[in-house]
mmCIF file of C-alpha atoms and ligand atoms in Angstrom:
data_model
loop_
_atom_site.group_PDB
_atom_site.id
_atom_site.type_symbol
_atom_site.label_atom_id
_atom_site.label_comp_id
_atom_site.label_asym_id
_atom_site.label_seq_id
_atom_site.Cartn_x
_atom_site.Cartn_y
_atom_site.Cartn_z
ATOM 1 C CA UNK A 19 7.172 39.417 -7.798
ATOM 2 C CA UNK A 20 6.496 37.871 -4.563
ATOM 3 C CA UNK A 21 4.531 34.278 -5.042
ATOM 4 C CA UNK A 22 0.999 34.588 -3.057
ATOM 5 C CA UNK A 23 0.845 31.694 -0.097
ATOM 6 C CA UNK A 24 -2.615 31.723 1.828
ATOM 7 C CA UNK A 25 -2.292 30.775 5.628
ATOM 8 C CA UNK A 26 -3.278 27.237 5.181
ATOM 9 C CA UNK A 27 -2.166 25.911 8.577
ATOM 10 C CA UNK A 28 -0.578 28.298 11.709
ATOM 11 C CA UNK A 29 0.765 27.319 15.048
ATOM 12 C CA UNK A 30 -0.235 30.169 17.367
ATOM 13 C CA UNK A 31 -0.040 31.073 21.002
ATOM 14 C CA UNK A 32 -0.504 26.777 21.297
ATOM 15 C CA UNK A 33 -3.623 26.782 19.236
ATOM 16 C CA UNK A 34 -3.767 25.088 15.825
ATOM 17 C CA UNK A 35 -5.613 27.568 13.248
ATOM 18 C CA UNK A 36 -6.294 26.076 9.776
ATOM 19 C CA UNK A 37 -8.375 27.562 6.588
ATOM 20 C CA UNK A 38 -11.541 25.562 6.677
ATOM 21 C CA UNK A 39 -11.424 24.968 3.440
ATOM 22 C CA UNK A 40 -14.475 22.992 3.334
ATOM 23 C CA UNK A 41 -16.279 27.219 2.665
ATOM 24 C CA UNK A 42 -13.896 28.085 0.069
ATOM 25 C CA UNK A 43 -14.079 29.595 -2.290
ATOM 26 C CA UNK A 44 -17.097 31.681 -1.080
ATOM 27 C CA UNK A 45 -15.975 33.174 2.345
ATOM 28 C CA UNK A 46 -12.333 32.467 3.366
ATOM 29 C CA UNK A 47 -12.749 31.635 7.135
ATOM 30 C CA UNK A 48 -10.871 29.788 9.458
ATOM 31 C CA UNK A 49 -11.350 27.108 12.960
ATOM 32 C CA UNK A 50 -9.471 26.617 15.945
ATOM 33 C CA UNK A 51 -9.101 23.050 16.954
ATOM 34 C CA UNK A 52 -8.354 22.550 20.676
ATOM 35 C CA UNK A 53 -9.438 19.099 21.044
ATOM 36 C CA UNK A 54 -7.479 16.227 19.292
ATOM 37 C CA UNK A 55 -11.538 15.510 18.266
ATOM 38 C CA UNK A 56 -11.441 18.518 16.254
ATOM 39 C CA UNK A 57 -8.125 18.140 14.513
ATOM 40 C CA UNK A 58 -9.458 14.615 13.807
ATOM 41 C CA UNK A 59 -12.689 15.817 12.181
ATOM 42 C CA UNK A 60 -11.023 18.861 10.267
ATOM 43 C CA UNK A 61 -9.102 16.266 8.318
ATOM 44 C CA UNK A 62 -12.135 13.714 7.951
ATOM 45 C CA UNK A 63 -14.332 16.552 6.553
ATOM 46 C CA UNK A 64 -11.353 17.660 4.556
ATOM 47 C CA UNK A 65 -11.382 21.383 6.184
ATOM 48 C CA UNK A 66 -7.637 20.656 5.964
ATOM 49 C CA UNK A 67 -6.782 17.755 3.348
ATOM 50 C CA UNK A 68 -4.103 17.596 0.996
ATOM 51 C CA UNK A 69 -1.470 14.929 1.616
ATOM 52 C CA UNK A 70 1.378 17.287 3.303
ATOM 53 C CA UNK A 71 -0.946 19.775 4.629
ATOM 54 C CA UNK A 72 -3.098 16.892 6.645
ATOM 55 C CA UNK A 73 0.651 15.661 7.985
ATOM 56 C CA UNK A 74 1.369 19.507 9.147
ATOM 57 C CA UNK A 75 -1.712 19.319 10.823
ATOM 58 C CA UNK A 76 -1.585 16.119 12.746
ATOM 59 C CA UNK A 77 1.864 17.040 13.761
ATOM 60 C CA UNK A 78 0.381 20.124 15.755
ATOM 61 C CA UNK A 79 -2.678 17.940 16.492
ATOM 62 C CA UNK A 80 -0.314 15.720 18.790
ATOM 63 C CA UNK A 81 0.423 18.495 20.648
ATOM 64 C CA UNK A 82 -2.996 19.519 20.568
ATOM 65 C CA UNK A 83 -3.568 16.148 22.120
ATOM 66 C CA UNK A 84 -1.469 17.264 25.246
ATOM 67 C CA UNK A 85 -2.414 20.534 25.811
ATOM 68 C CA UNK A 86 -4.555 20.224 28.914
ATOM 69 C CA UNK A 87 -2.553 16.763 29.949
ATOM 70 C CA UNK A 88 -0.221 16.929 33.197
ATOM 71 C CA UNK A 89 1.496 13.572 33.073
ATOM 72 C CA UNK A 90 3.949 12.511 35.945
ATOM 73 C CA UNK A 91 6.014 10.392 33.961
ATOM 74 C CA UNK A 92 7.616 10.269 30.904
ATOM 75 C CA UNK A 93 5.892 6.884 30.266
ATOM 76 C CA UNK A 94 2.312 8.572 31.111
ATOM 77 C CA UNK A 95 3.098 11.400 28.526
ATOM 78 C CA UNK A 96 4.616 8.893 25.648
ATOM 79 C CA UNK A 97 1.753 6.495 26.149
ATOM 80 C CA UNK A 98 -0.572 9.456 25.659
ATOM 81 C CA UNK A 99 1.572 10.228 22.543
ATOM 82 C CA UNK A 100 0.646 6.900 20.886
ATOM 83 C CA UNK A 101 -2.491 7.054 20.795
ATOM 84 C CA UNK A 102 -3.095 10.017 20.037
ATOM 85 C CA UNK A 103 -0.877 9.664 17.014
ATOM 86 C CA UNK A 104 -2.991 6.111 16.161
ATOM 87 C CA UNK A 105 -6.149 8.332 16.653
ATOM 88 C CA UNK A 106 -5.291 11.278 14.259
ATOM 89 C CA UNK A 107 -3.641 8.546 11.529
ATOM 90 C CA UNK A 108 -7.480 6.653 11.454
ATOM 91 C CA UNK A 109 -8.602 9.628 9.997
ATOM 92 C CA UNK A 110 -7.641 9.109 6.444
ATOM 93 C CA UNK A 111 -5.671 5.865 5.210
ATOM 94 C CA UNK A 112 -4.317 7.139 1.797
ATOM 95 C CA UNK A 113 -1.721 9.985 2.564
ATOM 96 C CA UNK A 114 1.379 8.779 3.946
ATOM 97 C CA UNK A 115 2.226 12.280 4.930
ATOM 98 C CA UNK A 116 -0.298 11.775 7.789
ATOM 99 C CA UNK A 117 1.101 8.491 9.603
ATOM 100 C CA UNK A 118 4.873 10.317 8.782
ATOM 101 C CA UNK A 119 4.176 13.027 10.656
ATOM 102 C CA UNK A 120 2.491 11.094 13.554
ATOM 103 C CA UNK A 121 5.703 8.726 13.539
ATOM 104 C CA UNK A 122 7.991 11.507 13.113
ATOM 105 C CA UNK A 123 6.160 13.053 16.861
ATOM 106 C CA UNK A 124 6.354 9.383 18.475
ATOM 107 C CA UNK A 125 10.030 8.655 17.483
ATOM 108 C CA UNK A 126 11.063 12.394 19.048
ATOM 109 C CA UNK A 127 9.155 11.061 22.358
ATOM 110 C CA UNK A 128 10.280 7.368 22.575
ATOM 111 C CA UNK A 129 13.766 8.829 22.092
ATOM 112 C CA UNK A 130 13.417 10.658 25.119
ATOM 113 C CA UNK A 131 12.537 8.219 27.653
ATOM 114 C CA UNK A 132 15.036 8.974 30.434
ATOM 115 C CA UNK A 133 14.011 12.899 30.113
ATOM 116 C CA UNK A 134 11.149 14.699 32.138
ATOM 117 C CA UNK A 135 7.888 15.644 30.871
ATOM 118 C CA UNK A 136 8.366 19.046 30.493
ATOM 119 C CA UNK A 137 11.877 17.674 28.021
ATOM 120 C CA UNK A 138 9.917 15.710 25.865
ATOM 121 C CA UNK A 139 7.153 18.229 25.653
ATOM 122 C CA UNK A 140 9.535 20.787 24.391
ATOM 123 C CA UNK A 141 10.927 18.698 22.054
ATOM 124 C CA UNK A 142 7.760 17.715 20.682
ATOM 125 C CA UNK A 143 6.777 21.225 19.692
ATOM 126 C CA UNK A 144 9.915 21.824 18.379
ATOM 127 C CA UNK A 145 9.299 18.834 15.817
ATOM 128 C CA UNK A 146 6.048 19.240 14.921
ATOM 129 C CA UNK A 147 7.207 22.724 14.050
ATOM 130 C CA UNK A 148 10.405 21.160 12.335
ATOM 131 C CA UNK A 149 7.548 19.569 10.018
ATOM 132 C CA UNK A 150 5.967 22.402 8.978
ATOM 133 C CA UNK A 151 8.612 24.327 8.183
ATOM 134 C CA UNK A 152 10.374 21.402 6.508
ATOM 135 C CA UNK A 153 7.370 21.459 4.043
ATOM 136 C CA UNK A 154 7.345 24.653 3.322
ATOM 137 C CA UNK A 155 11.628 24.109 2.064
ATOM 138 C CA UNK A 156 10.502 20.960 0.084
ATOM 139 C CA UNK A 157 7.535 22.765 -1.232
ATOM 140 C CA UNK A 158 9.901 25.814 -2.502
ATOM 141 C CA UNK A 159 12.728 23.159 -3.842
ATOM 142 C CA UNK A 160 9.993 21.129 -5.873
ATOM 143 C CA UNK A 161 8.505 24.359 -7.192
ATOM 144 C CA UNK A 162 11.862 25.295 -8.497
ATOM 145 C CA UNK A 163 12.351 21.604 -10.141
ATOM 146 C CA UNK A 164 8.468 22.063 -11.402
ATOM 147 C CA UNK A 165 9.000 25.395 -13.257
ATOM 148 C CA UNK A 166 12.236 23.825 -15.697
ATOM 149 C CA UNK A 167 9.519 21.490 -17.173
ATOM 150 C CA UNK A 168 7.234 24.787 -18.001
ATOM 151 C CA UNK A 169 8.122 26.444 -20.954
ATOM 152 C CA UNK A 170 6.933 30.099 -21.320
ATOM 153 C CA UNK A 171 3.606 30.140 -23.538
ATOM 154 C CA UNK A 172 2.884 26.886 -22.497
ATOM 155 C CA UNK A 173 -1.000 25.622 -20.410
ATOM 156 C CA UNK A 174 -0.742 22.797 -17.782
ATOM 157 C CA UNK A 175 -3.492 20.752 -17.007
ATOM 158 C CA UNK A 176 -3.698 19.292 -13.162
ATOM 159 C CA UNK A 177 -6.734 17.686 -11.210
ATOM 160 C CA UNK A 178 -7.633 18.624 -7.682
ATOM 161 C CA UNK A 179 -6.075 20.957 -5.762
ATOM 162 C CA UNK A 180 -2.422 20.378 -5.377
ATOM 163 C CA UNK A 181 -1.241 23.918 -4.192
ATOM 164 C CA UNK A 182 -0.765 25.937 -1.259
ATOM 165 C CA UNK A 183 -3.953 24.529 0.369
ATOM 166 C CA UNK A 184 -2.806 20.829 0.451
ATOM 167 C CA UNK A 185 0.646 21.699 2.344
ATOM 168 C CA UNK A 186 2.431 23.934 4.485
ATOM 169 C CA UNK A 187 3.895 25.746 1.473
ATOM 170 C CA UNK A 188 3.678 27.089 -1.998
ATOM 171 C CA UNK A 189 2.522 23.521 -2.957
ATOM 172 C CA UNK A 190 3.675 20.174 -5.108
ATOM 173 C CA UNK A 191 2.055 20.403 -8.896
ATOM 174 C CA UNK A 192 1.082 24.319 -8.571
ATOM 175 C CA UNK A 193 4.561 25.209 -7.100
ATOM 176 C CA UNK A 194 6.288 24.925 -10.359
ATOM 177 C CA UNK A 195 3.465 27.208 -11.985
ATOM 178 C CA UNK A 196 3.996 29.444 -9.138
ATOM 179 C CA UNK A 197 7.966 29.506 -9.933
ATOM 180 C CA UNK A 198 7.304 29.963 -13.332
ATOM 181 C CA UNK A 199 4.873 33.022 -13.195
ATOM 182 C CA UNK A 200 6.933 34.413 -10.728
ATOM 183 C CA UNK A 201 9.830 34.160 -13.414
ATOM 184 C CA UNK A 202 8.054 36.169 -16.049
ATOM 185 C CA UNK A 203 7.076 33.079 -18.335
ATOM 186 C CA UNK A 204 3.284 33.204 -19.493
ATOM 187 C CA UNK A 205 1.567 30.161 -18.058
ATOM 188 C CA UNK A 206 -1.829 28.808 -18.233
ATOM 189 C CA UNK A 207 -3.669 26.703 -16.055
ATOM 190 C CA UNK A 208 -6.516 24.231 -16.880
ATOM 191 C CA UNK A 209 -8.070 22.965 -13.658
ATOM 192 C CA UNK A 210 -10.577 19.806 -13.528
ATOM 193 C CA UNK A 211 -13.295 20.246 -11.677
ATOM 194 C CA UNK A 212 -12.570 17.231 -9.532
ATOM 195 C CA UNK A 213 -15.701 15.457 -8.289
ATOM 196 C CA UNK A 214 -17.108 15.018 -6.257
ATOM 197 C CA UNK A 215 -15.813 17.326 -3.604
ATOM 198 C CA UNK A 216 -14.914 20.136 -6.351
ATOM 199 C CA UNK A 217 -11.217 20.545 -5.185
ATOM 200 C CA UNK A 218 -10.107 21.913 -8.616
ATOM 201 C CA UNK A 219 -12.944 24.418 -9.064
ATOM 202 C CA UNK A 220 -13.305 25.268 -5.538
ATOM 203 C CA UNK A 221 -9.673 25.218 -4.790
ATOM 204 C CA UNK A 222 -7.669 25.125 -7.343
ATOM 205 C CA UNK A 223 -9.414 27.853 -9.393
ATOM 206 C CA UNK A 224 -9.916 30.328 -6.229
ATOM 207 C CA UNK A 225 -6.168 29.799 -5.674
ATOM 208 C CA UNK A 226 -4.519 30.841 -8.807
ATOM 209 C CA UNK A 227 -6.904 33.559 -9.049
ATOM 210 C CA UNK A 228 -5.462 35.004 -5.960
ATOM 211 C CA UNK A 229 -1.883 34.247 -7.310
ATOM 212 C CA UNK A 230 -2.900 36.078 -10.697
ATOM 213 C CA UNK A 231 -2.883 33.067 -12.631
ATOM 214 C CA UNK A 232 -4.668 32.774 -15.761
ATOM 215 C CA UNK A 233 -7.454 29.653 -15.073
ATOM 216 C CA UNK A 234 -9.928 27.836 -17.081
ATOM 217 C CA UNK A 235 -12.072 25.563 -15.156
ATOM 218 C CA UNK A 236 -13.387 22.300 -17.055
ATOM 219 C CA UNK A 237 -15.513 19.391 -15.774
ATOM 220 C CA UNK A 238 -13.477 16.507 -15.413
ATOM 221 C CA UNK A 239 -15.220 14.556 -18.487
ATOM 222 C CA UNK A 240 -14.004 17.358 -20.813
ATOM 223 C CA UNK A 241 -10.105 16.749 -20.730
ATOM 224 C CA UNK A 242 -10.084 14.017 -23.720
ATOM 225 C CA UNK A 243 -11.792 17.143 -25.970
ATOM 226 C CA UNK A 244 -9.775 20.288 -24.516
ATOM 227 C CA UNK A 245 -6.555 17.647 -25.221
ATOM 228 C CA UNK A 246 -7.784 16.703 -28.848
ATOM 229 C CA UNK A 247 -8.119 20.038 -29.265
ATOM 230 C CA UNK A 248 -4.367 20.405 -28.499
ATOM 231 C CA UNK A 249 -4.883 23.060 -25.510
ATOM 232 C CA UNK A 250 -2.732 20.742 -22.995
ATOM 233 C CA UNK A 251 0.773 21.161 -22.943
ATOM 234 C CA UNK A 252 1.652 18.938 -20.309
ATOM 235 C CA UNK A 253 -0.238 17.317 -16.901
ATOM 236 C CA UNK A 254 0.840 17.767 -13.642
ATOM 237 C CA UNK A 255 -1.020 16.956 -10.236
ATOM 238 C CA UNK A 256 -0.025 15.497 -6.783
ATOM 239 C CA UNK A 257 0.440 12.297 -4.899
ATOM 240 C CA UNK A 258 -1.023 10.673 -2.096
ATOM 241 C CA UNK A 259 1.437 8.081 -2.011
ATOM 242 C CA UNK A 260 3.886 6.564 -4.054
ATOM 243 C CA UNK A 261 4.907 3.106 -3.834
ATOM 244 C CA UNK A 262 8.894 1.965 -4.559
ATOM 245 C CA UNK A 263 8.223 1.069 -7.938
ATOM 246 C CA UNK A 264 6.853 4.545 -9.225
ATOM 247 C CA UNK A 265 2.454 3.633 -8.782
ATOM 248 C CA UNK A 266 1.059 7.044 -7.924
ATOM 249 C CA UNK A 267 -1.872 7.264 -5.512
ATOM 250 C CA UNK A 268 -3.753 10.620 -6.084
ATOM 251 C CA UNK A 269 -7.716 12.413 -6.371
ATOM 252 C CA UNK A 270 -10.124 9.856 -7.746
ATOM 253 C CA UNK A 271 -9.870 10.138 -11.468
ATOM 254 C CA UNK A 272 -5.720 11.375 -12.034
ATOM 255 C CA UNK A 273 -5.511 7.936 -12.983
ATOM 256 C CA UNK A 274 -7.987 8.667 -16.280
ATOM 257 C CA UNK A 275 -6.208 11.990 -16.404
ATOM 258 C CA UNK A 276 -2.651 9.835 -16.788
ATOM 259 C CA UNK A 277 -4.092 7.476 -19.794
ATOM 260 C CA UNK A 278 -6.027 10.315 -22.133
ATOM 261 C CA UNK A 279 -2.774 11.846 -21.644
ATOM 262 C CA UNK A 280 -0.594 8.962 -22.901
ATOM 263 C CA UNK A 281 -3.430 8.776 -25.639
ATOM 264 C CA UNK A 282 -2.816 12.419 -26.697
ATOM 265 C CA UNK A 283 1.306 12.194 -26.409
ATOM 266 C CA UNK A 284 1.189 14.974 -23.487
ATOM 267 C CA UNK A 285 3.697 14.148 -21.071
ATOM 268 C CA UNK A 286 1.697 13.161 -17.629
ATOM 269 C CA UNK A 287 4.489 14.373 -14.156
ATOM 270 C CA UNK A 288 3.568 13.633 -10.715
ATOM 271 C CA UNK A 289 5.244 16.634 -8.046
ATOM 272 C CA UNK A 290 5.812 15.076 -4.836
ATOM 273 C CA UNK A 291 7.917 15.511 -1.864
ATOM 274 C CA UNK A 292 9.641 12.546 -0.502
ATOM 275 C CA UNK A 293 7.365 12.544 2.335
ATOM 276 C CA UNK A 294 4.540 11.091 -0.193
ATOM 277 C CA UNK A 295 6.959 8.106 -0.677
ATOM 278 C CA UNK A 296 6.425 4.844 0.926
ATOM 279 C CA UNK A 297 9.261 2.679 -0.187
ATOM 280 C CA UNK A 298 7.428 -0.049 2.291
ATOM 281 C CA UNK A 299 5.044 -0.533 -0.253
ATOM 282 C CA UNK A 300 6.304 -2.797 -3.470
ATOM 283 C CA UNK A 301 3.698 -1.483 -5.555
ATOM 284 C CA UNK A 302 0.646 0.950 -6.027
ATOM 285 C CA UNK A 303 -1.749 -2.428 -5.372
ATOM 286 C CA UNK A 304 -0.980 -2.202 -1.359
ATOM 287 C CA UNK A 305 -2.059 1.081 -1.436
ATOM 288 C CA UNK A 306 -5.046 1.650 1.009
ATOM 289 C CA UNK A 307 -7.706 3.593 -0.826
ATOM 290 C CA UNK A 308 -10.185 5.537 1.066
ATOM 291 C CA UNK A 309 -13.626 5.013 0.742
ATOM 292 C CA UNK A 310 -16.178 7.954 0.844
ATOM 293 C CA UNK A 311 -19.631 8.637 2.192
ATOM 294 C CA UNK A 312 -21.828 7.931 -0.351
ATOM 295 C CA UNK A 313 -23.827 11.357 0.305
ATOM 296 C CA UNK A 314 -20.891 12.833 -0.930
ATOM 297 C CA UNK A 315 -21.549 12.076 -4.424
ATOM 298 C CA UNK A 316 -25.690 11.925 -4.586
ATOM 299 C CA UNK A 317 -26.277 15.214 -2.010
ATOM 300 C CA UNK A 318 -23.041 16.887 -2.938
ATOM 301 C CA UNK A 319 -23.192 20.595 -1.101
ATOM 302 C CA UNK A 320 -26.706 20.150 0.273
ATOM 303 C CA UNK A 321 -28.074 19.396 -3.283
ATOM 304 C CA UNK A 322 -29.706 16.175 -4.044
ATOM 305 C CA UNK A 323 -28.764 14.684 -7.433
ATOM 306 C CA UNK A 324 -29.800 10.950 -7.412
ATOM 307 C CA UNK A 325 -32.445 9.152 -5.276
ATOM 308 C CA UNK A 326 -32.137 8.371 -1.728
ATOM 309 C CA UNK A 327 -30.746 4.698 -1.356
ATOM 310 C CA UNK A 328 -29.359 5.002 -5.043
ATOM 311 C CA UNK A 329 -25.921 2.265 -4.501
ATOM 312 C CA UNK A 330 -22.772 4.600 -4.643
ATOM 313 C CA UNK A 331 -18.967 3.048 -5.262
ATOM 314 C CA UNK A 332 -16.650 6.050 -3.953
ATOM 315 C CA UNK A 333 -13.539 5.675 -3.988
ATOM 316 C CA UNK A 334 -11.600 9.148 -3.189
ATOM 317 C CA UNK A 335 -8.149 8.117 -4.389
ATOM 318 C CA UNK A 336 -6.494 6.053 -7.826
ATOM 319 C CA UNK A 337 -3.158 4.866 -8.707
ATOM 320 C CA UNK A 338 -1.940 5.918 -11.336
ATOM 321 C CA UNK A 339 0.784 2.881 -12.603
ATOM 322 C CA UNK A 340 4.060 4.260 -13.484
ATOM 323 C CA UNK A 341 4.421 3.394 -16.701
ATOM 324 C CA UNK A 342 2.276 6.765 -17.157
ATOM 325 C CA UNK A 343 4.256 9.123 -15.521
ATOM 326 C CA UNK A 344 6.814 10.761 -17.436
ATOM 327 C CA UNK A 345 8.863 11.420 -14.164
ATOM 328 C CA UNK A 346 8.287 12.083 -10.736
ATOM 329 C CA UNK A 347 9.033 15.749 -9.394
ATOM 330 C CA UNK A 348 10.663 16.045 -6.226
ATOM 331 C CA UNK A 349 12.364 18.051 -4.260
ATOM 332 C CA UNK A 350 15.738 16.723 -5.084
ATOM 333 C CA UNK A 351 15.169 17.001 -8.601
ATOM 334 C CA UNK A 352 13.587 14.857 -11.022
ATOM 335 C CA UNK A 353 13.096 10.905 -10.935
ATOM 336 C CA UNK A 354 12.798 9.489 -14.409
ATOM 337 C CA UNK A 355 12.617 5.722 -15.122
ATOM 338 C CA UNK A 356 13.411 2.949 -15.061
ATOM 339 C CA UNK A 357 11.675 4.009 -11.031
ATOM 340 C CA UNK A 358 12.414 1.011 -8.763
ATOM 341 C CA UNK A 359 16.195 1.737 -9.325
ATOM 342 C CA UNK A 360 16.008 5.554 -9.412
ATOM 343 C CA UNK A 361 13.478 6.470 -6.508
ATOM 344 C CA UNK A 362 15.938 3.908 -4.562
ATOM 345 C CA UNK A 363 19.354 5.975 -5.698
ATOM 346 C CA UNK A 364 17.580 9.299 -4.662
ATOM 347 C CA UNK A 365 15.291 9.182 -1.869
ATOM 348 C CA UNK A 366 16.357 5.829 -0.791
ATOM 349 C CA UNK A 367 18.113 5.304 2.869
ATOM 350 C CA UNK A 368 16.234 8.234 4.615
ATOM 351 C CA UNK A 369 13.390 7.522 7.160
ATOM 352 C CA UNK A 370 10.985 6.108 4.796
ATOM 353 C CA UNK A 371 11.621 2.313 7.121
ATOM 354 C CA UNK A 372 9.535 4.347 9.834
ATOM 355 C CA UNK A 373 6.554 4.406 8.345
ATOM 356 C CA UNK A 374 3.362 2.734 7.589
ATOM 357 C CA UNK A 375 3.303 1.372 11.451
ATOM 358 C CA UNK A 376 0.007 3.544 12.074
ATOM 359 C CA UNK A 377 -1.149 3.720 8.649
ATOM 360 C CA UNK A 378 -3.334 0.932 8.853
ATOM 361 C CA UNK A 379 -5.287 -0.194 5.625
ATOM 362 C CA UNK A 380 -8.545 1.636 4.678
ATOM 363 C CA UNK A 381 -9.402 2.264 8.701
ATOM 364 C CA UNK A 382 -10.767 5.397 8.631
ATOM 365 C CA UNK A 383 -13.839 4.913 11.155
ATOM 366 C CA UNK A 384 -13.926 7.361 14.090
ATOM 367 C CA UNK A 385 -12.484 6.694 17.457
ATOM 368 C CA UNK A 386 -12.131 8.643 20.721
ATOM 369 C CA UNK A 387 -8.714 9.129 21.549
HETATM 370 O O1 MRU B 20 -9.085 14.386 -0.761
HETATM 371 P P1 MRU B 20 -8.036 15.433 -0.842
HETATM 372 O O2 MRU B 20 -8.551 16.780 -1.226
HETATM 373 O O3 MRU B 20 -7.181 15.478 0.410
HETATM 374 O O4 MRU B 20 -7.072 14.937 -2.013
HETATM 375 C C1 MRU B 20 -5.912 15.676 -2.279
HETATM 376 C C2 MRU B 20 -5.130 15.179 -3.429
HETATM 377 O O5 MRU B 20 -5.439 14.174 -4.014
HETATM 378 C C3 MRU B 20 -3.887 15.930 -3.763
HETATM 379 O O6 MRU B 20 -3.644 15.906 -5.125
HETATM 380 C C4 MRU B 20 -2.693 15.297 -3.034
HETATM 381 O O7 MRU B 20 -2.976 15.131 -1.669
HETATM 382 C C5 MRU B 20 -1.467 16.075 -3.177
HETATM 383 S S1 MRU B 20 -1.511 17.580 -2.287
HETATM 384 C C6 MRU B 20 -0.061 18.383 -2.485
#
């Protein structure tokens, strides 16, 4: 069996193509971004979103950035580099995937100060493609890490939409289901809803249909019943970011997800790759959490459902405290507790120092690069 992977994100003929994903799941159509403007607004209206799929995307966005740009000097072109890579990381403040990427492009270009233009632009295509392809290993090693923890027969709950969409692979939390179907064991799939931007049923649903997945869709306030009724076998969803001590950032509400399930005695797994890490951050409480448009949630999909001027609170992300996770699936493998010590022993030492220097905290307001 061959696992189903939609064309999320593609690099072609130096255009950026992405899935707008913002339609799905009622007409599967795509946009071409050829302003650093439009990358920047395809992850602020979440036509790409997902933590590693928005990083695959500002890595090409960079170069997006430069397409039309004739710089002189090396120091014209790198300059144009930064801030284009401080302009694409204000567009969401939770992911660390996004101000990774963005770092991963500047480091490649400040490295390459004595070399020509035409040098560092060549490298710079060559990383940004290094990203996405990167993903797509991690995605594949997770998936196979994922799929030990499924037992044939059993159903997995996750919330939002942590698959193929949200990376430049198979996915984090629906890779191991992919692995597993693909291996012949019978798997189920219950996907919350996820308000208020309907990842799970828009997403979520629509993609394990296409994979031939078996699917039932519930509204996010049903998961304490469907696991009292003992039809969860185990939760797993995505990160956002995750701080050095284990604290999970993910889709507003994973965080209720991660205590019904301690409640219920269903183990609760976050899949990740180590680009979701931020071993910068102590703990899950310096986490910046994006904040919403409040039209989002009271004129959701053109639809008003609460009065004009009604007060809205919308936070799009939680953090999920570690203490609730079972263990942490990664492409190395899995991290169990004690997490300080073990997320140190296995993902510790890479490039993880790098980041966070154009993360910012909570700026997501729009600005012309
Ligand atoms: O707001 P979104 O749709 O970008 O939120 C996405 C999630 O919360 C995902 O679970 C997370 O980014 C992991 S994606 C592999």
């Amino acid at each position: 069996m061959a696992i189903w992977i939609p064309d999320t994100i593609t690099w072609k003929n130096g255009r950026l193509k992405l899935i707008d994903q913002t339609q799905l799941p009622n007409k599967l159509v795509y946009v071409w971004c050829d302003t650093v403007e439009d990358v920047w607004d395809a992850i602020k209206q979440l036509k790409v979103r997902g933590a590693p799929a928005i990083g695959v995307a500002a890595g090409y966005g960079i170069l997006v950035a430069l397409k039309k740009f004739k710089p002189k000097t090396s120091k014209e072109l790198i300059k144009k580099v930064d801030k284009a890579a401080a302009y694409l990381a204000s567009s969401r403040p939770t992911a660390v995937n996004l101000s990774w990427a963005v770092e991963r492009m500047r480091a490649v270009a400040h490295g390459m100060k004595e070399q020509s233009p035409k040098e560092i632009m060549a490298a710079l295509k060559a990383e940004a493609i290094a990203i996405h392809d990167e993903d797509r290993e991690l995605c594949a090693n997770l998936g196979k890490h994922g799929a030990k923890l499924i037992r044939s027969g059993s159903t997995v709950l996750t919330h939002c939409n942590a698959g193929a969409l949200a990376t430049g692979g198979m996915g984090t939390a629906l890779a191991g289901i992919f692995v597993a179907h693909d291996k012949g064991k019978k798997v189920k799939v219950i996907a919350d809803e996820t308000r208020p931007l309907l990842q799970g049923a828009r997403l979520t649903a629509w993609e394990l249909q296409q994979a031939g997945i078996d699917v039932t869709l519930i509204c996010d306030n049903m998961a304490a019943q469907v696991m009292r009724e003992g039809k969860v076998d185990l939760v797993i969803t995505g990160a956002d970011r995750i701080a050095a001590n284990g604290d999970a950032a993910n889709k507003i509400g994973t965080y209720g997800v991660a205590l019904l399930a301690k409640a219920h005695g269903i183990p609760f797994y976050i899949a990740a790759p180590s680009s979701t890490f931020d071993l910068s951050l102590k703990s899950g409480d310096e986490i910046p959490i994006e904040q919403r448009d409040p039209e989002e949630v009271t004129n959701g999909f053109g639809k008003r459902t609460a009065p004009k001027k009604t007060k809205v609170y919308s936070p799009a992300f939680d953090v999920t405290p570690a203490r609730l996770i079972a263990a942490l699936i990664t492409e190395k493998g899995l991290i169990r507790p004690p997490y300080r010590r073990n997320i140190a022993a296995v993902l510790g030492g890479g490039d993880k120092s790098k980041k966070g220097k154009t993360s910012g905290r909570g700026k997501a307001s729009r600005r012309k690069a």
